[in-house]
PDB file of C-alpha atoms and ligand atoms in Angstrom:
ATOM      1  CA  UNK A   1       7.708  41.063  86.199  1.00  0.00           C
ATOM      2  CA  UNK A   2       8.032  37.640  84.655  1.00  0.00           C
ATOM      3  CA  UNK A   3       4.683  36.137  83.719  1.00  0.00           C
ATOM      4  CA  UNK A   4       5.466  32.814  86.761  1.00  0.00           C
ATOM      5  CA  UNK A   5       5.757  35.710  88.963  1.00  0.00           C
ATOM      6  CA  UNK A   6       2.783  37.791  88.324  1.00  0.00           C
ATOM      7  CA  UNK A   7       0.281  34.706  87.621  1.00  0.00           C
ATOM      8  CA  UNK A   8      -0.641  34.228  90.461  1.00  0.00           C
ATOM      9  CA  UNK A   9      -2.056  37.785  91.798  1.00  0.00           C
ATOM     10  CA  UNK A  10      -3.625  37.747  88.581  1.00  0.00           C
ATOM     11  CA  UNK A  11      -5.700  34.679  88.684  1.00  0.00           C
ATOM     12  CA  UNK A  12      -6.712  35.878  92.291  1.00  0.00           C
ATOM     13  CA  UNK A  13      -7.385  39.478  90.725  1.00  0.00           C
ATOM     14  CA  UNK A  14      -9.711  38.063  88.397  1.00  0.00           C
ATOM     15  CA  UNK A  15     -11.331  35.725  90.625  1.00  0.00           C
ATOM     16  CA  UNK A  16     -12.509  38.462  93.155  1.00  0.00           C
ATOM     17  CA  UNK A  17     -13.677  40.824  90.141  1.00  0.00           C
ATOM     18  CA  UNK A  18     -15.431  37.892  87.894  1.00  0.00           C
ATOM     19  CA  UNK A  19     -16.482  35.514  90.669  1.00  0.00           C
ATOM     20  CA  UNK A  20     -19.579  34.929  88.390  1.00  0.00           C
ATOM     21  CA  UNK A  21     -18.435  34.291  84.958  1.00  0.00           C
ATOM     22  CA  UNK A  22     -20.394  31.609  82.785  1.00  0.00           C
ATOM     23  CA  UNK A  23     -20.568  31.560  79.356  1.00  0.00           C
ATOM     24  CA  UNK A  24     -23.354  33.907  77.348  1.00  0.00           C
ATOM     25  CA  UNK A  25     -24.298  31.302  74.993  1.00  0.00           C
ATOM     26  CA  UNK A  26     -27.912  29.249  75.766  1.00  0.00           C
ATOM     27  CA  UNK A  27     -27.287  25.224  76.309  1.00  0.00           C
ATOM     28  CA  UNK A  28     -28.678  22.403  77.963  1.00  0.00           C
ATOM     29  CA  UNK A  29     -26.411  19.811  76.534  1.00  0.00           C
ATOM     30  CA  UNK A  30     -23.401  19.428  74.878  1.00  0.00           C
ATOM     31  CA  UNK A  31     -24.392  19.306  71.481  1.00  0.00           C
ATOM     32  CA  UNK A  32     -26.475  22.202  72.004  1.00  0.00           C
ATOM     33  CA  UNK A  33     -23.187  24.607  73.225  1.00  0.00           C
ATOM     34  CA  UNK A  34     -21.697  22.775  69.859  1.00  0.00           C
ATOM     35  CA  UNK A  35     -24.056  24.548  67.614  1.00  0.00           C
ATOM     36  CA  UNK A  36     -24.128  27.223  68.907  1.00  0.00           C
ATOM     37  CA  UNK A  37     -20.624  28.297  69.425  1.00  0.00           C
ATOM     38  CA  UNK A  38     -20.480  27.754  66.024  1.00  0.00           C
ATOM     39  CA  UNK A  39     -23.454  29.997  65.357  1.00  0.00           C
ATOM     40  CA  UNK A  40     -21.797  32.678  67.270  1.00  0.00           C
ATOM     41  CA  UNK A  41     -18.756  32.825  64.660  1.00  0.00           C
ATOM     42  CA  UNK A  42     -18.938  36.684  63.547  1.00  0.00           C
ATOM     43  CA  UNK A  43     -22.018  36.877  65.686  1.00  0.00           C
ATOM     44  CA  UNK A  44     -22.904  38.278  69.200  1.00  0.00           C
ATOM     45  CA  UNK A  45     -24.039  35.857  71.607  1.00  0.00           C
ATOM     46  CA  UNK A  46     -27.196  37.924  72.494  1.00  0.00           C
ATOM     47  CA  UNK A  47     -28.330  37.155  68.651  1.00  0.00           C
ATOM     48  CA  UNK A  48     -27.347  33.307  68.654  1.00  0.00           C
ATOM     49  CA  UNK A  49     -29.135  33.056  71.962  1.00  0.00           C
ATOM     50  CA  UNK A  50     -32.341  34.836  70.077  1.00  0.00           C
ATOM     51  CA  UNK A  51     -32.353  32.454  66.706  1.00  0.00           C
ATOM     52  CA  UNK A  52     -31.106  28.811  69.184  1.00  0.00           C
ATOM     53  CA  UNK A  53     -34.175  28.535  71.154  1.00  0.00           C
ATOM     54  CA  UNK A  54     -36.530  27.595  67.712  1.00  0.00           C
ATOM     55  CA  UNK A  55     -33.670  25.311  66.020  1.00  0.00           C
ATOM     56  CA  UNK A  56     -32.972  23.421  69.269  1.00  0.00           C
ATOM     57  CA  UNK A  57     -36.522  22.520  69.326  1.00  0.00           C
ATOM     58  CA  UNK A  58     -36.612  21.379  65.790  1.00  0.00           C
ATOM     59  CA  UNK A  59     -33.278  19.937  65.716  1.00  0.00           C
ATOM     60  CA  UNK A  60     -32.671  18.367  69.033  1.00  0.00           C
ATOM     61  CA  UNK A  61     -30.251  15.632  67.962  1.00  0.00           C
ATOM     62  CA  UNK A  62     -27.103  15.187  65.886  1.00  0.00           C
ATOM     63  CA  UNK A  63     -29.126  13.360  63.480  1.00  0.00           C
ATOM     64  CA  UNK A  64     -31.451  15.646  62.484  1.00  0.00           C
ATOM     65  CA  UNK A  65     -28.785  18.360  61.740  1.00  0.00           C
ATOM     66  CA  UNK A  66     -27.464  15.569  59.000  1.00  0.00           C
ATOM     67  CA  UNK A  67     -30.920  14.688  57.148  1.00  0.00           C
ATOM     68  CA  UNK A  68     -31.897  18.477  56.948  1.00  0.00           C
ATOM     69  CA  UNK A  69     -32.012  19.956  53.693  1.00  0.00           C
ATOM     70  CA  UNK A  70     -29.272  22.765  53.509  1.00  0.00           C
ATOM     71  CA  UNK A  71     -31.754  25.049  52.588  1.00  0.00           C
ATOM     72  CA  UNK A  72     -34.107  24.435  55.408  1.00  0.00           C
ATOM     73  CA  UNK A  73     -31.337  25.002  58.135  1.00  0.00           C
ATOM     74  CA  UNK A  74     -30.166  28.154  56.181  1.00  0.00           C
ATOM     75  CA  UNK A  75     -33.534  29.580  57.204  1.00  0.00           C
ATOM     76  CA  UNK A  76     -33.655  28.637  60.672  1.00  0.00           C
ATOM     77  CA  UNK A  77     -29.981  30.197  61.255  1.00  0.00           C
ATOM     78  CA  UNK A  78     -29.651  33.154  58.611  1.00  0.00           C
ATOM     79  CA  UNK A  79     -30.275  35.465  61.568  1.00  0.00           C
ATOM     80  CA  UNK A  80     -26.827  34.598  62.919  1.00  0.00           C
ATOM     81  CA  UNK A  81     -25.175  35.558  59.445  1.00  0.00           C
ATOM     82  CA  UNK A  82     -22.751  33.591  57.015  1.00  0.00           C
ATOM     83  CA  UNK A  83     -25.533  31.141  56.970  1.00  0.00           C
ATOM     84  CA  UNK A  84     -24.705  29.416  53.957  1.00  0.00           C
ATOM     85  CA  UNK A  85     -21.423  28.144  55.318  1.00  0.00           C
ATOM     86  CA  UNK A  86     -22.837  27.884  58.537  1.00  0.00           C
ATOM     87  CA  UNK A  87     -25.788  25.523  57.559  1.00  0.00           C
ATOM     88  CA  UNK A  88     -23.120  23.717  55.687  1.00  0.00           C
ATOM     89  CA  UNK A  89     -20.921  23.297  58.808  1.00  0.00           C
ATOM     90  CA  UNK A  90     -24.045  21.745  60.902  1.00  0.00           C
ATOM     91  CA  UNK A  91     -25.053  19.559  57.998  1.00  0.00           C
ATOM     92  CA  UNK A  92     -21.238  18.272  58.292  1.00  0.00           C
ATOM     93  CA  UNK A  93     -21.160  18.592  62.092  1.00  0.00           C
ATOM     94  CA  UNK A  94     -24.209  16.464  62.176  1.00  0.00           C
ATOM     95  CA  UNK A  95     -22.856  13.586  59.932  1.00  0.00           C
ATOM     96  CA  UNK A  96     -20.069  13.026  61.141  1.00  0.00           C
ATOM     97  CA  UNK A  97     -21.587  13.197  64.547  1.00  0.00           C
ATOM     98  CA  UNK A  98     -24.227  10.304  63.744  1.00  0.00           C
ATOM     99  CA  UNK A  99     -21.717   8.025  62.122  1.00  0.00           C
ATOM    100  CA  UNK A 100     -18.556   8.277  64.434  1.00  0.00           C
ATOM    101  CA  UNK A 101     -20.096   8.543  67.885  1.00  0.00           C
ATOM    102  CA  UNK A 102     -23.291   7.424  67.693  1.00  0.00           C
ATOM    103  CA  UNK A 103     -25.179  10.908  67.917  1.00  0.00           C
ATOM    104  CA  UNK A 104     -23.099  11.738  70.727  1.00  0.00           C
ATOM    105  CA  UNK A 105     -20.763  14.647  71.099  1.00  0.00           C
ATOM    106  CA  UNK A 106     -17.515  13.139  72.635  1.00  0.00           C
ATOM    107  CA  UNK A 107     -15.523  14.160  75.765  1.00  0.00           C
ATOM    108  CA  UNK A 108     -12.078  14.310  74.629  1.00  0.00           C
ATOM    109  CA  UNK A 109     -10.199  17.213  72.889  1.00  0.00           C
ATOM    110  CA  UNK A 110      -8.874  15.080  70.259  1.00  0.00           C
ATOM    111  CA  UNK A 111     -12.032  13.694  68.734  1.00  0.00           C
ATOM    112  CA  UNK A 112     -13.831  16.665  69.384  1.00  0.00           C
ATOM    113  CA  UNK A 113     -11.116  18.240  66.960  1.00  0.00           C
ATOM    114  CA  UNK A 114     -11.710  15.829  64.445  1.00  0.00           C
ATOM    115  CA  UNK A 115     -15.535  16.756  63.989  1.00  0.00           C
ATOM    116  CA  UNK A 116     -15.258  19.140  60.495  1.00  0.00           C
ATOM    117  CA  UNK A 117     -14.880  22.660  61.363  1.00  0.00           C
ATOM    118  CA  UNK A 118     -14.051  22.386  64.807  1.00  0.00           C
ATOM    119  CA  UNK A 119     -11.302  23.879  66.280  1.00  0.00           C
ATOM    120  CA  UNK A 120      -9.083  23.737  69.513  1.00  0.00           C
ATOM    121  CA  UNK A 121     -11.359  26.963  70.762  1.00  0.00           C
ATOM    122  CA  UNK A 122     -14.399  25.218  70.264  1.00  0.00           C
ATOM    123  CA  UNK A 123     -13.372  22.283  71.691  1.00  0.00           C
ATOM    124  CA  UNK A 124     -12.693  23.909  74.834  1.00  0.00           C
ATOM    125  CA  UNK A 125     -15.823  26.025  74.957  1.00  0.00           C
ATOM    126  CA  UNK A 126     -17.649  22.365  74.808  1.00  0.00           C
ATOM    127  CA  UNK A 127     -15.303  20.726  77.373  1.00  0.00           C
ATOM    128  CA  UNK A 128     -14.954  22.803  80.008  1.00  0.00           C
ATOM    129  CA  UNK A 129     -18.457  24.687  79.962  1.00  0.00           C
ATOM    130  CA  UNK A 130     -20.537  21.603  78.856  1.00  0.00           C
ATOM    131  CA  UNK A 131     -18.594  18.512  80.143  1.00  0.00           C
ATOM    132  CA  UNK A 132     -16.842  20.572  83.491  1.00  0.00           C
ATOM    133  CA  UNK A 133     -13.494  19.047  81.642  1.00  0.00           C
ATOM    134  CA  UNK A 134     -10.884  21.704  81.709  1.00  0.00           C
ATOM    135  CA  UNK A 135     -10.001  23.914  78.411  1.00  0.00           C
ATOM    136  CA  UNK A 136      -8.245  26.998  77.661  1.00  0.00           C
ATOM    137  CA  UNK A 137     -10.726  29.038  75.129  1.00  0.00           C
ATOM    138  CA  UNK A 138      -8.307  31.698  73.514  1.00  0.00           C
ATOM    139  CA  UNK A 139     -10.669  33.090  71.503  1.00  0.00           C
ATOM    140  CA  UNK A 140      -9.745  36.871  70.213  1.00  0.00           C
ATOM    141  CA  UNK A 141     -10.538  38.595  73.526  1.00  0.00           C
ATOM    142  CA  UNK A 142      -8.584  36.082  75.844  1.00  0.00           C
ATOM    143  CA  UNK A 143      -5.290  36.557  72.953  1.00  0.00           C
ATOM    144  CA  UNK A 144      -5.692  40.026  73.544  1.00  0.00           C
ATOM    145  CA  UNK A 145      -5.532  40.203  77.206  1.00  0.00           C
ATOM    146  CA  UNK A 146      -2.927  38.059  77.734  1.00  0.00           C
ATOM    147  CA  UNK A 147      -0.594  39.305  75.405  1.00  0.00           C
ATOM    148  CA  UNK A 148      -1.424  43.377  77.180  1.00  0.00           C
ATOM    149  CA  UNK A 149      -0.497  41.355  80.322  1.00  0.00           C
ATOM    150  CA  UNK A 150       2.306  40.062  78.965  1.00  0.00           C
ATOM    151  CA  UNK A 151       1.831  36.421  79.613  1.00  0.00           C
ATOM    152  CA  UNK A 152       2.566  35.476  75.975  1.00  0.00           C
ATOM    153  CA  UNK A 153       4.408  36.968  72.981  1.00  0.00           C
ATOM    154  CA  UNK A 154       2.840  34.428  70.710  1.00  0.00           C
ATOM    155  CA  UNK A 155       0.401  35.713  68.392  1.00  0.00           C
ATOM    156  CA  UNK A 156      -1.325  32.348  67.144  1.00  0.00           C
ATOM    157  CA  UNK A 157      -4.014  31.279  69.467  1.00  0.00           C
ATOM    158  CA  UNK A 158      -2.855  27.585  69.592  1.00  0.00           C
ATOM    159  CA  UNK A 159       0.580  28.528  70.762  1.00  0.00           C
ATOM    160  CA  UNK A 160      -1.205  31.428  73.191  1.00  0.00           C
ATOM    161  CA  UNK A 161      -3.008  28.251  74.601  1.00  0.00           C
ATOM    162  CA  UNK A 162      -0.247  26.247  75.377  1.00  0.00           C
ATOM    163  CA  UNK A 163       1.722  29.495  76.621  1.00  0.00           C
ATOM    164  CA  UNK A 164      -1.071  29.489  78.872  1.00  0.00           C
ATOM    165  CA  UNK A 165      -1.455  25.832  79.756  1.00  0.00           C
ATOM    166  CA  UNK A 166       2.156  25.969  81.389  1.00  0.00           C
ATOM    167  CA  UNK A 167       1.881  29.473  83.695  1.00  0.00           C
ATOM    168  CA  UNK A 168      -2.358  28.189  84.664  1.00  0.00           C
ATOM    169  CA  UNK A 169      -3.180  25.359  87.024  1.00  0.00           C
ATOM    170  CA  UNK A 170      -5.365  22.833  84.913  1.00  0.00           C
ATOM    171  CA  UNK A 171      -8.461  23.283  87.393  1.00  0.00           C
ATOM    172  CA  UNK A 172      -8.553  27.148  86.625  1.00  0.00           C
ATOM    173  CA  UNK A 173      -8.383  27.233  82.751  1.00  0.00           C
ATOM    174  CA  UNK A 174     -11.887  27.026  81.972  1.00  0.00           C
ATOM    175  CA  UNK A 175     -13.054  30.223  84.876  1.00  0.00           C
ATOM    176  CA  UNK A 176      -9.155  31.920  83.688  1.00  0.00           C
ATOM    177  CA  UNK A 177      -9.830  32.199  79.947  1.00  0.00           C
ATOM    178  CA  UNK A 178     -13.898  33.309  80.654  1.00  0.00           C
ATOM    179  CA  UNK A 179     -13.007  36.118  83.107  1.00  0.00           C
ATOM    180  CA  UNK A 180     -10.212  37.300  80.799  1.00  0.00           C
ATOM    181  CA  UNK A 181     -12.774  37.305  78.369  1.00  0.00           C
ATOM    182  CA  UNK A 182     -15.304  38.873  80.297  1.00  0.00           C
ATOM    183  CA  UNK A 183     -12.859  41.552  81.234  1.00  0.00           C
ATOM    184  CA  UNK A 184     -11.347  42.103  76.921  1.00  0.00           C
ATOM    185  CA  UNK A 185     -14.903  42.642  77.006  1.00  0.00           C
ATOM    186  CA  UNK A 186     -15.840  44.667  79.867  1.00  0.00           C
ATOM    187  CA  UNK A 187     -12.256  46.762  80.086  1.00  0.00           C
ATOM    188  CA  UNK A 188      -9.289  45.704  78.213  1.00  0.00           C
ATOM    189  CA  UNK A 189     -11.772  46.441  75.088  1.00  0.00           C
ATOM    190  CA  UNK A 190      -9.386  46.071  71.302  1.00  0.00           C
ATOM    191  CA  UNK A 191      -9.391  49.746  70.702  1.00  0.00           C
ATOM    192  CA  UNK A 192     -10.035  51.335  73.995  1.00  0.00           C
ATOM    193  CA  UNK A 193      -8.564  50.017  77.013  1.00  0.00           C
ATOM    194  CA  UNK A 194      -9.699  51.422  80.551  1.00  0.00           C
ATOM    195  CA  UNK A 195      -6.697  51.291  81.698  1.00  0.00           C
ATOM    196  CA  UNK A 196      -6.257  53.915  84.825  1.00  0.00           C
ATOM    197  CA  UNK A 197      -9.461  52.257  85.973  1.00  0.00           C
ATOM    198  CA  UNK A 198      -7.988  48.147  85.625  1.00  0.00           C
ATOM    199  CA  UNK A 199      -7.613  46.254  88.566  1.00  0.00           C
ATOM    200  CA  UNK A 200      -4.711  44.179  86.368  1.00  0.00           C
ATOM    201  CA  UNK A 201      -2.689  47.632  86.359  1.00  0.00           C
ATOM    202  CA  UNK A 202       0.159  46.523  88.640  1.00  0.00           C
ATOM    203  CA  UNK A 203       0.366  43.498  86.377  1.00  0.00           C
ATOM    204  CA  UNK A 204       0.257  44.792  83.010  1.00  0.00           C
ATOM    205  CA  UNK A 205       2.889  45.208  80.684  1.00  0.00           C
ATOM    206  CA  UNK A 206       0.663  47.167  78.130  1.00  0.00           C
ATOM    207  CA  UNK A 207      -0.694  49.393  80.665  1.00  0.00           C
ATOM    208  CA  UNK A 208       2.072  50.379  82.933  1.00  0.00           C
ATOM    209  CA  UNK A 209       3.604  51.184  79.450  1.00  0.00           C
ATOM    210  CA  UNK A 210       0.562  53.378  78.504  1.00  0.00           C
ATOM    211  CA  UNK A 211       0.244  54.914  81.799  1.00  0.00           C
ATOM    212  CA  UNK A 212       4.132  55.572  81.441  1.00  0.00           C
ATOM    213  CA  UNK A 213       5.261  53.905  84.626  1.00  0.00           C
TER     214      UNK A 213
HETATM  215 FE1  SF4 B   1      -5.987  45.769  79.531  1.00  0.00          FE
HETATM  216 FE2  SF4 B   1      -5.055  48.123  80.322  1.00  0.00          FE
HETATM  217 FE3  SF4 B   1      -6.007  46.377  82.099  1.00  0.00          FE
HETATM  218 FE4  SF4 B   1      -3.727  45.907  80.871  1.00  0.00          FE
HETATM  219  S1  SF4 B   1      -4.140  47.584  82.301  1.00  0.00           S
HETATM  220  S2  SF4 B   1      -5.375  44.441  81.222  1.00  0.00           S
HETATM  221  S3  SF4 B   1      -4.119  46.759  78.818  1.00  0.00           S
HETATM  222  S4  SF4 B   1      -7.172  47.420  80.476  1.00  0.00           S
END
């Protein structure tokens, strides 16, 4: 089935099985979901959400993330791992922050992208879970579903994305790209998909192939 054709039960699929998705990382504001998407790099949410509560306290605004001595945020964070680059990253994140918007986190994919180190993923985590704007987050779990479904045979995230962008309505890309993440990481796992058990069966490329029908 082409991927216009089986859209459509698919986004309803996933809407009756993940009516409740949200993202698993701890905010209150938009620069908080900032740091700590980028805390979560080679980290598990459950961990970032254990080291965030302490370092939003101490560093509640962009400002203070740019006058912190590298080695000070290094401590607050190494829990999270690759701290040194991380610390370096929120030091950056924090500067650039202050002087081009005024502390403020902006609201628009395109300036978000210019902040150092952020990319079109994490722009999207911040727009559409922190700012209700509308992003696509392929991060590796989202590629990896909808390639198995067969909505995409592009392997580079940005042009996954934009695959996506043209088969999705706008209003559903932030809830789309969390439930297919909640289901890479609930079912359609990297190295062992449930696939007798998936409710995206009928739909999938990669599993009516592996179930040899
Ligand atoms: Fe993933 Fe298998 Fe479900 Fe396809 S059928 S989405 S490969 S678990």
């Amino acid at each position: 089935m082409e991927p216009a054709q089986k859209i459509g039960p698919i986004l309803k699929l996933l809407e009756t099985h993940y009516p409740q998705v949200h993202v698993t990382l701890d905010f209150t504001n938009p620069l908080e979901l900032l740091v700590a998407t980028i805390l979560s790099a080679q980290c598990t949410d459950e961990r970032v959400n254990k080291v965030t509560p302490a370092l939003f306290k101490k560093y509640p605004a962009a400002a203070h993330y740019a006058q912190a001595p590298l080695p000070e945020l290094e401590q607050a964070i190494y829990q999270t791992g690759f701290y040194h680059n991380k610390a370096k990253s929120l030091k950056a994140l924090g500067q650039a922050l202050a002087e081009k918007f005024g502390g403020q986190v902006p609201a628009s994919l395109e300036e978000l992208v210019k902040l150092p180190g952020i990319g079109r993923k994490t722009a999207n985590v911040v727009l559409g879970n922190a700012f209700g704007i509308p992003g696509l987050m392929v991060d590796t779990h989202c590629g990896r579903v909808s390639q198995r479904l067969g909505l995409t045979i592009a392997k580079d995230p940005v042009k996954i994305e934009f695959d996506l962008m043209t088969l999705v309505p706008q209003e559903r890309w932030t809830r789309f790209s969390l439930q297919l993440i909640w289901h890479g990481r609930a079912i359609c796992t990297a190295r062992n998909p449930q696939c007798p058990g998936c409710p995206l069966l009928s739909y999938c490329d990669y599993g009516q192939q592996a179930m040899g029908q």
